[in-house]
Amino acid sequence: MAATLLPHPLTFSKRQHFGKDLNNSLTFRVPAPRSTQPKTNAFTLRASLPQNADFPRYYSKKEKRPFPVPVLELRRAARARAKSMRGKPRKPPSAPRNGLLVWRLIPVAYDVLNARTTLINNLRKLMKVVPVHACGYCTEIHVGPVGHPFKSCRGPRCEARKGLHEWTSANIDDVFVPVEAYHLFDRLGKRITHEERFSIRRIRAIVELCIQAGVDLPDLPTKRRRKPVIRIGKNEIIDANEDDLPDLQEIGHEPNQMPIFAGYDLLESSLETLQNPVSDEEPLEKSPKLGSVPLPMPSFANYDLSKRALEPTENPILVDDNLLDESPMLAEDDEKLLKSSVENPSEPHRKPILPELPNSKLHAPSTSEETLEIAYETLEAWDTLRKGANKLMKKYAVRACGYCPEVHVGPSGHRAQNCGAYKHQQRNGQHGWQAAILDDLIPPRYVWHVPDVCGPPLQRELKSFYGQAPAVVEICVQAGAEIPEEYKATMRLDIGIPSNLREAEMVV
């Protein structure tokens, strides 16, 4: 029996052949499938942020924090990476693993450092008009006219106080938690030993990250390289010879401040490539693309911008591979950086650093308009700080201990045996280093959100109906700023709060 689909109506024909097999020919039509859904001009709105989200999990001191990426996923990715590179020549490491700076992240590092200073100065002003309370026994804080009544204190003698907090006035360190790390003169040098733990200076971890990303501070010198390092072993490197390069003082830079570009011609040639793009059909000799052939350089140095060039040139100064990530054209932000570098070729990457003012020199805002302006500026600085730090952490490694709050900015953690977390005797005080996340570097310090500052205070029985937000965001919201979209999920704004306990018991 053979069946065929034809557009004509249902027909049936039967032919019998005596003495032979019976052949049936059946022809039928199948109607086209019709959509059961009605046609409408309505469209669906999809939100990139969830409507509600859970509060960040609290990890006790006896519990190790999980890895940001599971170990099985890391091993699976390592095996896949080794399989794909089997039989291929090993590529040279790119910046910052080769000792050079990722030049497109240097302006980001300056923005992050200035955003941190702006955030601290503005928070000191807002805390003079927005009351912030801190517990005298634990690390919990509350933003509002009075402290919350929840029994969540985990400090000393909390059993005698039945978990109640004893509220005092908070300072800037309670809101914006200071996370410290060792300052490294050479981020590719040897690891810090246990005997050196007191001889090396400790600074804010976010400042150390900005310094390693290219920020130059006079009181915190660091080693800058203009040629990639030479690896002679797995953990052994030597610096390349830079005697053929010009002295930094001759081109207008301090000894510990390395320029991104050592010549003006590289900027000029890059801008010509940006303004005059070429197509793939044109020959390479007429209009070379950036990264295909070496660009014209000054007389004192020859730059090789070839991404796959393995043979050394006459005087090679390798440029970061990120310059060619968006080949053949650079990004719009990179183009602006190049244009600003041409206007000021002596210091193309440096920006003025804002000073951090003491609390005695800062005055509280006198009007509500000034308070609102400072609140929006603080939210913008908070957003710039977290987004910029997240960009830097994708290139510059940051390590965090899984047992204690210790953070180290560098390829590998230090060897100081100063971990005092749970069962540190079994580890001889050594830290359990793992990849850090953004909250390890910049703790958000979630606090309870007060729906109405002028209304009744928070009630203990209605705890499940209240939301939470970072302390910086809550201060700005109580100062009059609108709630940012990314923090509305944990603030539970769409949940109705019962007026009394009897109404709360009726909620299913």
Short mmCIF file of C-alpha atoms in Angstrom, two decimals:
data_model
loop_
_atom_site.label_atom_id
_atom_site.label_comp_id
_atom_site.label_asym_id
_atom_site.label_seq_id
_atom_site.Cartn_x
_atom_site.Cartn_y
_atom_site.Cartn_z
CA MET A 1 0.00 0.00 0.00
CA ALA A 2 1.40 3.36 -0.96
CA ALA A 3 0.16 6.67 0.42
CA THR A 4 0.78 10.05 -1.21
CA LEU A 5 -0.31 13.52 -0.21
CA LEU A 6 -2.16 15.41 -2.92
CA PRO A 7 -4.00 18.74 -2.80
CA HIS A 8 -7.26 17.31 -4.36
CA PRO A 9 -10.13 15.86 -2.29
CA LEU A 10 -10.33 12.34 -0.94
CA THR A 11 -10.45 9.64 -3.68
CA PHE A 12 -10.32 5.85 -3.54
CA SER A 13 -9.58 3.46 -6.39
CA LYS A 14 -9.18 -0.32 -6.29
CA ARG A 15 -7.85 -2.52 -9.03
CA GLN A 16 -7.92 -6.28 -8.83
CA HIS A 17 -5.60 -8.36 -10.94
CA PHE A 18 -6.54 -12.01 -11.05
CA GLY A 19 -3.57 -14.26 -10.54
CA LYS A 20 -1.45 -11.42 -9.21
CA ASP A 21 -1.02 -9.57 -5.93
CA LEU A 22 -3.74 -7.19 -4.99
CA ASN A 23 -2.53 -3.61 -5.38
CA ASN A 24 -4.40 -0.89 -3.52
CA SER A 25 -3.89 2.75 -4.37
CA LEU A 26 -5.15 5.09 -1.68
CA THR A 27 -5.02 8.83 -2.12
CA PHE A 28 -6.20 11.28 0.55
CA ARG A 29 -5.71 14.89 1.59
CA VAL A 30 -4.63 16.00 5.04
CA PRO A 31 -5.90 19.46 5.99
CA ALA A 32 -3.30 22.03 6.92
CA PRO A 33 -2.85 22.45 10.65
CA ARG A 34 -4.62 25.46 12.04
CA SER A 35 -3.34 27.46 14.93
CA THR A 36 -5.57 27.18 17.97
CA GLN A 37 -4.29 30.45 19.41
CA PRO A 38 -6.18 33.57 18.30
CA LYS A 39 -4.29 36.18 16.35
CA THR A 40 -3.69 39.32 18.34
CA ASN A 41 -1.49 42.37 18.16
CA ALA A 42 -0.49 42.12 21.82
CA PHE A 43 3.22 41.82 22.64
CA THR A 44 5.00 40.33 25.63
CA LEU A 45 7.29 42.32 27.87
CA ARG A 46 10.26 40.41 29.20
CA ALA A 47 12.19 41.83 32.14
CA SER A 48 15.91 41.22 32.44
CA LEU A 49 15.70 41.41 36.24
CA PRO A 50 13.56 39.11 38.43
CA GLN A 51 10.55 40.48 40.21
CA ASN A 52 11.53 38.91 43.53
CA ALA A 53 14.78 37.38 44.72
CA ASP A 54 15.98 35.67 47.88
CA PHE A 55 18.18 37.42 50.39
CA PRO A 56 21.92 36.69 50.22
CA ARG A 57 22.75 33.58 52.18
CA TYR A 58 24.42 33.87 55.54
CA TYR A 59 27.44 31.58 56.05
CA SER A 60 28.36 30.73 59.62
CA LYS A 61 31.93 30.80 60.83
CA LYS A 62 31.96 27.00 60.91
CA GLU A 63 31.03 26.70 57.23
CA LYS A 64 33.27 27.08 54.21
CA ARG A 65 31.93 29.18 51.38
CA PRO A 66 31.44 27.36 48.09
CA PHE A 67 33.61 27.95 45.06
CA PRO A 68 32.24 30.49 42.55
CA VAL A 69 32.62 27.83 39.87
CA PRO A 70 32.32 24.18 40.99
CA VAL A 71 35.50 22.14 40.95
CA LEU A 72 34.00 19.62 38.54
CA GLU A 73 33.26 22.39 36.07
CA LEU A 74 36.81 23.69 36.36
CA ARG A 75 38.26 20.22 35.71
CA ARG A 76 35.93 19.65 32.78
CA ALA A 77 36.93 23.00 31.24
CA ALA A 78 40.62 22.23 31.80
CA ARG A 79 40.31 18.87 30.04
CA ALA A 80 38.46 20.45 27.13
CA ARG A 81 41.07 23.20 26.89
CA ALA A 82 43.92 20.68 26.93
CA LYS A 83 42.19 18.58 24.29
CA SER A 84 41.68 21.54 21.97
CA MET A 85 45.32 22.63 22.32
CA ARG A 86 46.74 19.14 21.71
CA GLY A 87 49.25 19.17 18.89
CA LYS A 88 49.22 22.96 18.57
CA PRO A 89 52.04 25.33 19.54
CA ARG A 90 51.61 27.00 22.88
CA LYS A 91 50.56 30.61 22.59
CA PRO A 92 52.48 33.25 24.53
CA PRO A 93 50.61 34.53 27.59
CA SER A 94 48.71 37.75 27.17
CA ALA A 95 48.48 40.72 29.51
CA PRO A 96 48.46 40.88 32.46
CA ARG A 97 50.01 37.41 32.80
CA ASN A 98 53.05 38.50 30.82
CA GLY A 99 53.76 41.47 33.09
CA LEU A 100 52.26 44.15 30.86
CA LEU A 101 49.22 46.26 31.58
CA VAL A 102 45.84 45.90 29.91
CA TRP A 103 45.85 49.45 28.60
CA ARG A 104 42.12 49.70 27.90
CA LEU A 105 41.41 49.02 31.59
CA ILE A 106 43.64 51.81 32.90
CA PRO A 107 40.90 54.49 32.58
CA VAL A 108 38.52 52.06 34.28
CA ALA A 109 40.96 51.73 37.20
CA TYR A 110 41.10 55.51 37.61
CA ASP A 111 37.31 55.73 37.49
CA VAL A 112 37.00 53.04 40.16
CA LEU A 113 39.46 54.80 42.46
CA ASN A 114 37.69 58.16 42.05
CA ALA A 115 34.28 56.51 42.51
CA ARG A 116 35.47 55.04 45.82
CA THR A 117 36.60 58.47 47.02
CA THR A 118 33.35 60.09 45.91
CA LEU A 119 31.35 57.36 47.63
CA ILE A 120 33.17 57.80 50.95
CA ASN A 121 32.89 61.61 50.92
CA ASN A 122 29.19 61.55 50.04
CA LEU A 123 28.35 58.87 52.59
CA ARG A 124 29.91 60.96 55.33
CA LYS A 125 27.65 63.84 54.29
CA LEU A 126 24.49 61.76 54.08
CA MET A 127 25.09 60.04 57.41
CA LYS A 128 24.76 63.44 59.07
CA VAL A 129 21.14 63.73 57.93
CA VAL A 130 20.14 60.04 57.61
CA PRO A 131 20.43 58.16 60.93
CA VAL A 132 22.42 54.92 60.78
CA HIS A 133 22.64 52.59 63.79
CA ALA A 134 25.18 49.84 64.52
CA CYS A 135 25.03 47.04 67.07
CA GLY A 136 27.61 47.23 69.82
CA TYR A 137 28.10 43.45 69.92
CA CYS A 138 27.82 42.25 66.29
CA THR A 139 28.39 43.64 62.81
CA GLU A 140 24.75 44.30 61.93
CA ILE A 141 23.62 47.84 61.11
CA HIS A 142 20.25 49.46 60.48
CA VAL A 143 19.28 52.58 58.53
CA GLY A 144 16.32 54.40 60.01
CA PRO A 145 15.13 56.61 62.86
CA VAL A 146 15.30 53.71 65.36
CA GLY A 147 16.92 50.28 65.29
CA HIS A 148 14.90 47.26 64.24
CA PRO A 149 13.47 44.92 66.92
CA PHE A 150 14.51 41.62 65.33
CA LYS A 151 16.35 39.08 67.49
CA SER A 152 19.25 38.42 65.13
CA CYS A 153 22.32 39.34 67.19
CA ARG A 154 25.11 36.73 67.10
CA GLY A 155 27.64 38.65 69.18
CA PRO A 156 28.99 37.92 72.67
CA ARG A 157 26.42 37.29 75.38
CA CYS A 158 23.62 37.20 72.82
CA GLU A 159 21.87 34.47 74.83
CA ALA A 160 21.56 36.73 77.85
CA ARG A 161 20.04 39.46 75.70
CA LYS A 162 17.85 36.90 73.86
CA GLY A 163 19.30 37.97 70.51
CA LEU A 164 18.34 41.63 70.84
CA HIS A 165 20.70 44.30 69.54
CA GLU A 166 22.08 47.23 71.48
CA TRP A 167 22.13 50.07 68.99
CA THR A 168 24.78 52.78 68.85
CA SER A 169 25.71 55.36 66.22
CA ALA A 170 27.49 53.96 63.16
CA ASN A 171 30.49 55.30 61.26
CA ILE A 172 31.63 55.07 57.66
CA ASP A 173 33.47 51.76 58.18
CA ASP A 174 30.22 50.10 59.27
CA VAL A 175 28.49 51.06 56.01
CA PHE A 176 31.39 50.75 53.55
CA VAL A 177 33.39 47.84 54.95
CA PRO A 178 37.18 48.28 54.62
CA VAL A 179 38.74 45.17 53.08
CA GLU A 180 42.53 45.20 53.29
CA ALA A 181 45.18 43.35 51.31
CA TYR A 182 48.95 43.30 51.01
CA HIS A 183 50.50 45.83 48.65
CA LEU A 184 52.69 44.08 46.10
CA PHE A 185 55.62 45.90 44.55
CA ASP A 186 55.80 43.19 41.87
CA ARG A 187 52.58 41.28 41.24
CA LEU A 188 54.53 38.56 39.40
CA GLY A 189 57.19 38.26 42.10
CA LYS A 190 57.56 35.65 44.79
CA ARG A 191 54.70 34.94 47.15
CA ILE A 192 54.64 36.60 50.55
CA THR A 193 55.98 34.26 53.24
CA HIS A 194 54.83 33.96 56.81
CA GLU A 195 57.88 35.81 58.10
CA GLU A 196 57.12 38.83 55.89
CA ARG A 197 53.53 39.32 57.08
CA PHE A 198 54.41 42.33 59.28
CA SER A 199 57.01 43.95 57.04
CA ILE A 200 54.74 44.45 54.01
CA ARG A 201 52.26 47.29 54.00
CA ARG A 202 48.54 46.58 53.91
CA ILE A 203 46.15 48.89 52.06
CA ARG A 204 42.56 48.75 50.86
CA ALA A 205 42.02 45.84 48.50
CA ILE A 206 40.16 47.93 45.92
CA VAL A 207 43.04 50.44 45.89
CA GLU A 208 45.54 47.63 45.38
CA LEU A 209 43.48 46.32 42.48
CA CYS A 210 43.50 49.76 40.84
CA ILE A 211 47.26 50.07 41.34
CA GLN A 212 47.90 46.73 39.67
CA ALA A 213 45.58 47.78 36.83
CA GLY A 214 47.64 50.90 36.07
CA VAL A 215 46.94 53.63 38.62
CA ASP A 216 50.13 55.45 39.69
CA LEU A 217 50.27 56.65 43.30
CA PRO A 218 53.45 58.36 44.53
CA ASP A 219 53.37 56.84 48.02
CA LEU A 220 52.66 53.32 46.73
CA PRO A 221 55.32 52.48 44.13
CA THR A 222 54.96 49.41 41.98
CA LYS A 223 57.01 47.76 39.28
CA ARG A 224 56.01 48.49 35.68
CA ARG A 225 57.34 46.52 32.74
CA ARG A 226 57.57 47.59 29.13
CA LYS A 227 58.44 44.16 27.77
CA PRO A 228 56.81 40.82 28.53
CA VAL A 229 58.54 38.59 31.02
CA ILE A 230 60.41 35.45 30.01
CA ARG A 231 59.25 32.27 31.71
CA ILE A 232 61.99 29.75 32.40
CA GLY A 233 59.81 27.46 34.52
CA LYS A 234 56.34 26.97 35.87
CA ASN A 235 56.85 29.46 38.68
CA GLU A 236 60.08 31.15 37.60
CA ILE A 237 60.30 34.24 35.42
CA ILE A 238 62.98 36.73 34.45
CA ASP A 239 62.55 40.26 33.19
CA ALA A 240 63.38 41.08 29.61
CA ASN A 241 66.26 43.43 28.84
CA GLU A 242 64.96 47.00 28.51
CA ASP A 243 68.31 48.72 27.92
CA ASP A 244 67.41 49.43 24.30
CA LEU A 245 64.34 51.40 25.33
CA PRO A 246 64.44 55.13 26.10
CA ASP A 247 64.59 56.34 29.67
CA LEU A 248 61.21 57.22 31.12
CA GLN A 249 62.48 60.55 32.44
CA GLU A 250 63.51 61.57 28.95
CA ILE A 251 59.95 61.21 27.65
CA GLY A 252 58.39 63.04 30.59
CA HIS A 253 57.42 60.28 33.04
CA GLU A 254 58.43 59.39 36.55
CA PRO A 255 60.61 56.30 37.07
CA ASN A 256 57.71 54.26 38.54
CA GLN A 257 55.11 55.53 36.06
CA MET A 258 55.07 53.72 32.75
CA PRO A 259 53.30 55.26 29.76
CA ILE A 260 50.91 53.14 27.77
CA PHE A 261 52.47 54.18 24.47
CA ALA A 262 56.06 55.27 24.16
CA GLY A 263 55.47 57.16 20.95
CA TYR A 264 53.10 59.57 19.31
CA ASP A 265 53.15 57.84 15.93
CA LEU A 266 51.33 54.76 17.24
CA LEU A 267 48.40 56.91 18.33
CA GLU A 268 48.36 58.80 15.07
CA SER A 269 48.48 55.62 12.98
CA SER A 270 45.76 53.99 15.07
CA LEU A 271 43.49 56.99 14.60
CA GLU A 272 44.03 56.91 10.84
CA THR A 273 42.99 53.27 10.83
CA LEU A 274 39.92 54.08 12.87
CA GLN A 275 38.84 56.94 10.63
CA ASN A 276 39.58 55.17 7.34
CA PRO A 277 38.42 51.54 7.60
CA VAL A 278 39.26 49.22 4.75
CA SER A 279 37.28 46.36 3.26
CA ASP A 280 38.41 42.79 2.85
CA GLU A 281 38.51 43.16 -0.94
CA GLU A 282 41.20 45.84 -0.93
CA PRO A 283 44.81 44.68 -1.06
CA LEU A 284 46.80 44.84 2.15
CA GLU A 285 49.58 46.95 0.66
CA LYS A 286 47.33 49.93 -0.06
CA SER A 287 45.68 50.33 3.35
CA PRO A 288 46.93 47.95 6.04
CA LYS A 289 44.63 47.04 8.90
CA LEU A 290 45.59 47.44 12.50
CA GLY A 291 47.31 44.30 13.65
CA SER A 292 48.18 42.88 10.22
CA VAL A 293 51.55 44.57 9.71
CA PRO A 294 53.76 46.70 11.99
CA LEU A 295 52.76 50.34 12.05
CA PRO A 296 55.27 53.15 11.51
CA MET A 297 57.08 53.82 14.77
CA PRO A 298 59.45 56.44 16.18
CA SER A 299 63.13 56.08 15.65
CA PHE A 300 63.86 54.89 19.19
CA ALA A 301 61.60 51.79 19.17
CA ASN A 302 59.86 49.37 16.83
CA TYR A 303 56.49 48.01 17.85
CA ASP A 304 55.24 44.69 16.59
CA LEU A 305 51.44 44.60 16.76
CA SER A 306 51.11 41.21 15.13
CA LYS A 307 49.01 38.99 17.36
CA ARG A 308 50.50 35.75 16.10
CA ALA A 309 54.07 36.87 15.51
CA LEU A 310 56.39 34.46 17.30
CA GLU A 311 59.66 35.69 15.86
CA PRO A 312 61.20 38.64 17.72
CA THR A 313 61.62 41.90 15.88
CA GLU A 314 64.53 44.26 16.07
CA ASN A 315 63.40 46.03 19.28
CA PRO A 316 60.09 44.39 20.21
CA ILE A 317 57.63 45.97 22.62
CA LEU A 318 54.61 43.71 22.59
CA VAL A 319 51.28 45.42 22.94
CA ASP A 320 48.49 43.80 24.90
CA ASP A 321 46.39 41.29 22.97
CA ASN A 322 43.25 43.13 24.01
CA LEU A 323 44.19 45.84 21.54
CA LEU A 324 43.31 43.38 18.79
CA ASP A 325 40.38 41.62 20.41
CA GLU A 326 37.95 43.67 18.35
CA SER A 327 40.02 43.55 15.16
CA PRO A 328 40.07 45.14 12.68
CA MET A 329 38.42 48.11 14.36
CA LEU A 330 38.67 49.21 17.96
CA ALA A 331 35.70 49.89 20.18
CA GLU A 332 34.15 53.31 20.54
CA ASP A 333 35.53 53.74 24.07
CA ASP A 334 39.00 52.77 22.90
CA GLU A 335 38.74 55.33 20.10
CA LYS A 336 37.91 58.05 22.61
CA LEU A 337 40.91 57.01 24.68
CA LEU A 338 43.18 57.23 21.67
CA LYS A 339 41.85 60.66 20.74
CA SER A 340 42.38 61.94 24.27
CA SER A 341 45.87 60.46 24.19
CA VAL A 342 46.71 62.38 21.03
CA GLU A 343 45.56 65.60 22.64
CA ASN A 344 47.86 64.95 25.62
CA PRO A 345 50.54 62.52 24.42
CA SER A 346 52.80 62.96 27.44
CA GLU A 347 50.27 61.45 29.87
CA PRO A 348 47.62 59.69 27.78
CA HIS A 349 46.21 57.42 30.49
CA ARG A 350 46.45 59.40 33.69
CA LYS A 351 43.49 61.14 35.31
CA PRO A 352 43.32 63.45 38.31
CA ILE A 353 42.77 61.55 41.54
CA LEU A 354 40.17 62.95 43.91
CA PRO A 355 41.26 63.44 47.54
CA GLU A 356 39.50 61.73 50.43
CA LEU A 357 38.36 64.43 52.85
CA PRO A 358 38.12 63.89 56.63
CA ASN A 359 34.79 64.03 58.38
CA SER A 360 35.61 67.35 60.06
CA LYS A 361 35.88 69.16 56.71
CA LEU A 362 32.58 67.84 55.34
CA HIS A 363 29.33 69.61 56.12
CA ALA A 364 25.84 68.20 56.11
CA PRO A 365 23.57 69.25 53.22
CA SER A 366 21.47 72.25 54.20
CA THR A 367 18.51 71.80 51.84
CA SER A 368 16.49 68.87 50.58
CA GLU A 369 17.58 69.60 46.99
CA GLU A 370 21.23 69.33 47.98
CA THR A 371 20.53 66.10 49.84
CA LEU A 372 18.76 64.64 46.82
CA GLU A 373 21.64 65.63 44.53
CA ILE A 374 24.20 64.00 46.82
CA ALA A 375 22.05 60.85 47.03
CA TYR A 376 21.93 60.42 43.25
CA GLU A 377 25.66 61.12 42.99
CA THR A 378 26.30 58.47 45.64
CA LEU A 379 24.21 55.90 43.77
CA GLU A 380 26.11 56.65 40.58
CA ALA A 381 29.46 56.28 42.36
CA TRP A 382 28.31 52.99 43.92
CA ASP A 383 27.29 51.65 40.52
CA THR A 384 30.54 52.81 38.89
CA LEU A 385 32.59 51.26 41.68
CA ARG A 386 30.99 47.82 41.49
CA LYS A 387 30.79 47.61 37.69
CA GLY A 388 34.34 48.88 37.22
CA ALA A 389 35.74 46.53 39.86
CA ASN A 390 33.93 43.64 38.19
CA LYS A 391 35.66 44.50 34.89
CA LEU A 392 39.06 44.63 36.56
CA MET A 393 38.54 41.32 38.35
CA LYS A 394 37.94 39.57 35.04
CA LYS A 395 41.52 40.33 34.01
CA TYR A 396 43.45 40.82 37.25
CA ALA A 397 43.16 37.85 39.59
CA VAL A 398 41.77 38.36 43.09
CA ARG A 399 41.83 35.56 45.66
CA ALA A 400 39.67 35.15 48.76
CA CYS A 401 39.86 32.72 51.65
CA GLY A 402 36.94 30.35 51.87
CA TYR A 403 37.05 30.33 55.67
CA CYS A 404 37.77 33.96 56.68
CA PRO A 405 37.32 37.42 55.06
CA GLU A 406 40.99 37.64 53.95
CA VAL A 407 41.47 38.90 50.37
CA HIS A 408 44.63 38.92 48.27
CA VAL A 409 45.03 40.79 44.99
CA GLY A 410 47.41 38.82 42.81
CA PRO A 411 47.79 35.64 40.74
CA SER A 412 48.11 33.43 43.85
CA GLY A 413 47.40 33.95 47.53
CA HIS A 414 50.07 34.75 50.10
CA ARG A 415 51.55 32.19 52.49
CA ALA A 416 51.00 34.05 55.74
CA GLN A 417 49.50 31.64 58.26
CA ASN A 418 47.11 34.10 59.87
CA CYS A 419 43.75 32.45 59.21
CA GLY A 420 41.82 32.30 62.48
CA ALA A 421 38.62 30.71 61.19
CA TYR A 422 36.99 27.53 62.41
CA LYS A 423 39.44 24.61 62.80
CA HIS A 424 42.39 26.64 61.55
CA GLN A 425 44.69 24.44 63.66
CA GLN A 426 44.13 21.57 61.25
CA ARG A 427 45.33 23.78 58.39
CA ASN A 428 48.20 25.28 60.41
CA GLY A 429 46.64 28.73 59.94
CA GLN A 430 46.89 28.59 56.16
CA HIS A 431 44.17 30.16 54.07
CA GLY A 432 41.92 28.22 51.73
CA TRP A 433 42.40 30.36 48.64
CA GLN A 434 39.77 30.38 45.91
CA ALA A 435 38.61 32.77 43.22
CA ALA A 436 37.03 35.86 44.73
CA ILE A 437 33.68 37.31 43.78
CA LEU A 438 32.66 40.94 43.75
CA ASP A 439 31.03 40.78 47.18
CA ASP A 440 34.34 39.60 48.69
CA LEU A 441 36.08 42.73 47.47
CA ILE A 442 33.18 45.16 48.05
CA PRO A 443 30.78 43.76 50.68
CA PRO A 444 27.29 45.21 50.10
CA ARG A 445 26.16 44.94 53.78
CA TYR A 446 22.46 44.22 53.35
CA VAL A 447 20.11 45.97 55.81
CA TRP A 448 16.35 45.88 56.34
CA HIS A 449 14.39 48.19 54.07
CA VAL A 450 12.09 50.65 55.86
CA PRO A 451 8.97 51.11 53.69
CA ASP A 452 7.93 54.40 55.33
CA VAL A 453 10.45 56.41 57.32
CA CYS A 454 7.76 58.71 58.71
CA GLY A 455 5.40 55.81 59.48
CA PRO A 456 5.41 53.24 62.25
CA PRO A 457 8.68 51.36 62.96
CA LEU A 458 9.31 47.81 61.90
CA GLN A 459 7.43 45.15 63.83
CA ARG A 460 8.99 41.89 64.95
CA GLU A 461 5.97 39.78 63.97
CA LEU A 462 5.98 41.11 60.39
CA LYS A 463 9.61 40.26 59.65
CA SER A 464 8.76 37.98 56.72
CA PHE A 465 7.04 40.85 54.89
CA TYR A 466 10.02 43.24 54.87
CA GLY A 467 12.77 43.38 52.26
CA GLN A 468 16.48 44.09 52.31
CA ALA A 469 18.86 46.30 50.34
CA PRO A 470 22.55 47.26 50.50
CA ALA A 471 23.26 49.85 53.16
CA VAL A 472 24.49 52.40 50.60
CA VAL A 473 21.32 52.04 48.55
CA GLU A 474 19.06 52.26 51.62
CA ILE A 475 20.77 55.46 52.77
CA CYS A 476 20.30 57.06 49.36
CA VAL A 477 16.66 55.92 49.16
CA GLN A 478 15.87 57.42 52.56
CA ALA A 479 17.59 60.60 51.39
CA GLY A 480 15.05 60.90 48.56
CA ALA A 481 16.55 59.03 45.61
CA GLU A 482 14.54 56.58 43.53
CA ILE A 483 15.16 52.88 44.01
CA PRO A 484 17.44 51.38 41.30
CA GLU A 485 15.90 48.58 39.28
CA GLU A 486 18.53 45.97 40.15
CA TYR A 487 17.77 46.23 43.89
CA LYS A 488 13.97 46.08 43.74
CA ALA A 489 13.97 42.27 43.67
CA THR A 490 15.21 41.91 47.27
CA MET A 491 13.31 44.89 48.67
CA ARG A 492 9.89 43.19 48.22
CA LEU A 493 8.14 46.35 47.08
CA ASP A 494 5.17 44.47 45.59
CA ILE A 495 4.31 42.69 48.85
CA GLY A 496 1.60 44.27 50.96
CA ILE A 497 2.50 44.71 54.62
CA PRO A 498 -0.33 43.87 57.07
CA SER A 499 -1.35 46.59 59.45
CA ASN A 500 -1.56 44.31 62.49
CA LEU A 501 -0.77 40.79 63.66
CA ARG A 502 -4.31 39.50 63.19
CA GLU A 503 -4.23 40.48 59.52
CA ALA A 504 -0.84 38.81 59.12
CA GLU A 505 -2.17 35.51 60.48
CA MET A 506 -4.84 35.50 57.81
CA VAL A 507 -2.23 35.53 55.01
CA VAL A 508 -1.95 32.11 53.37
#
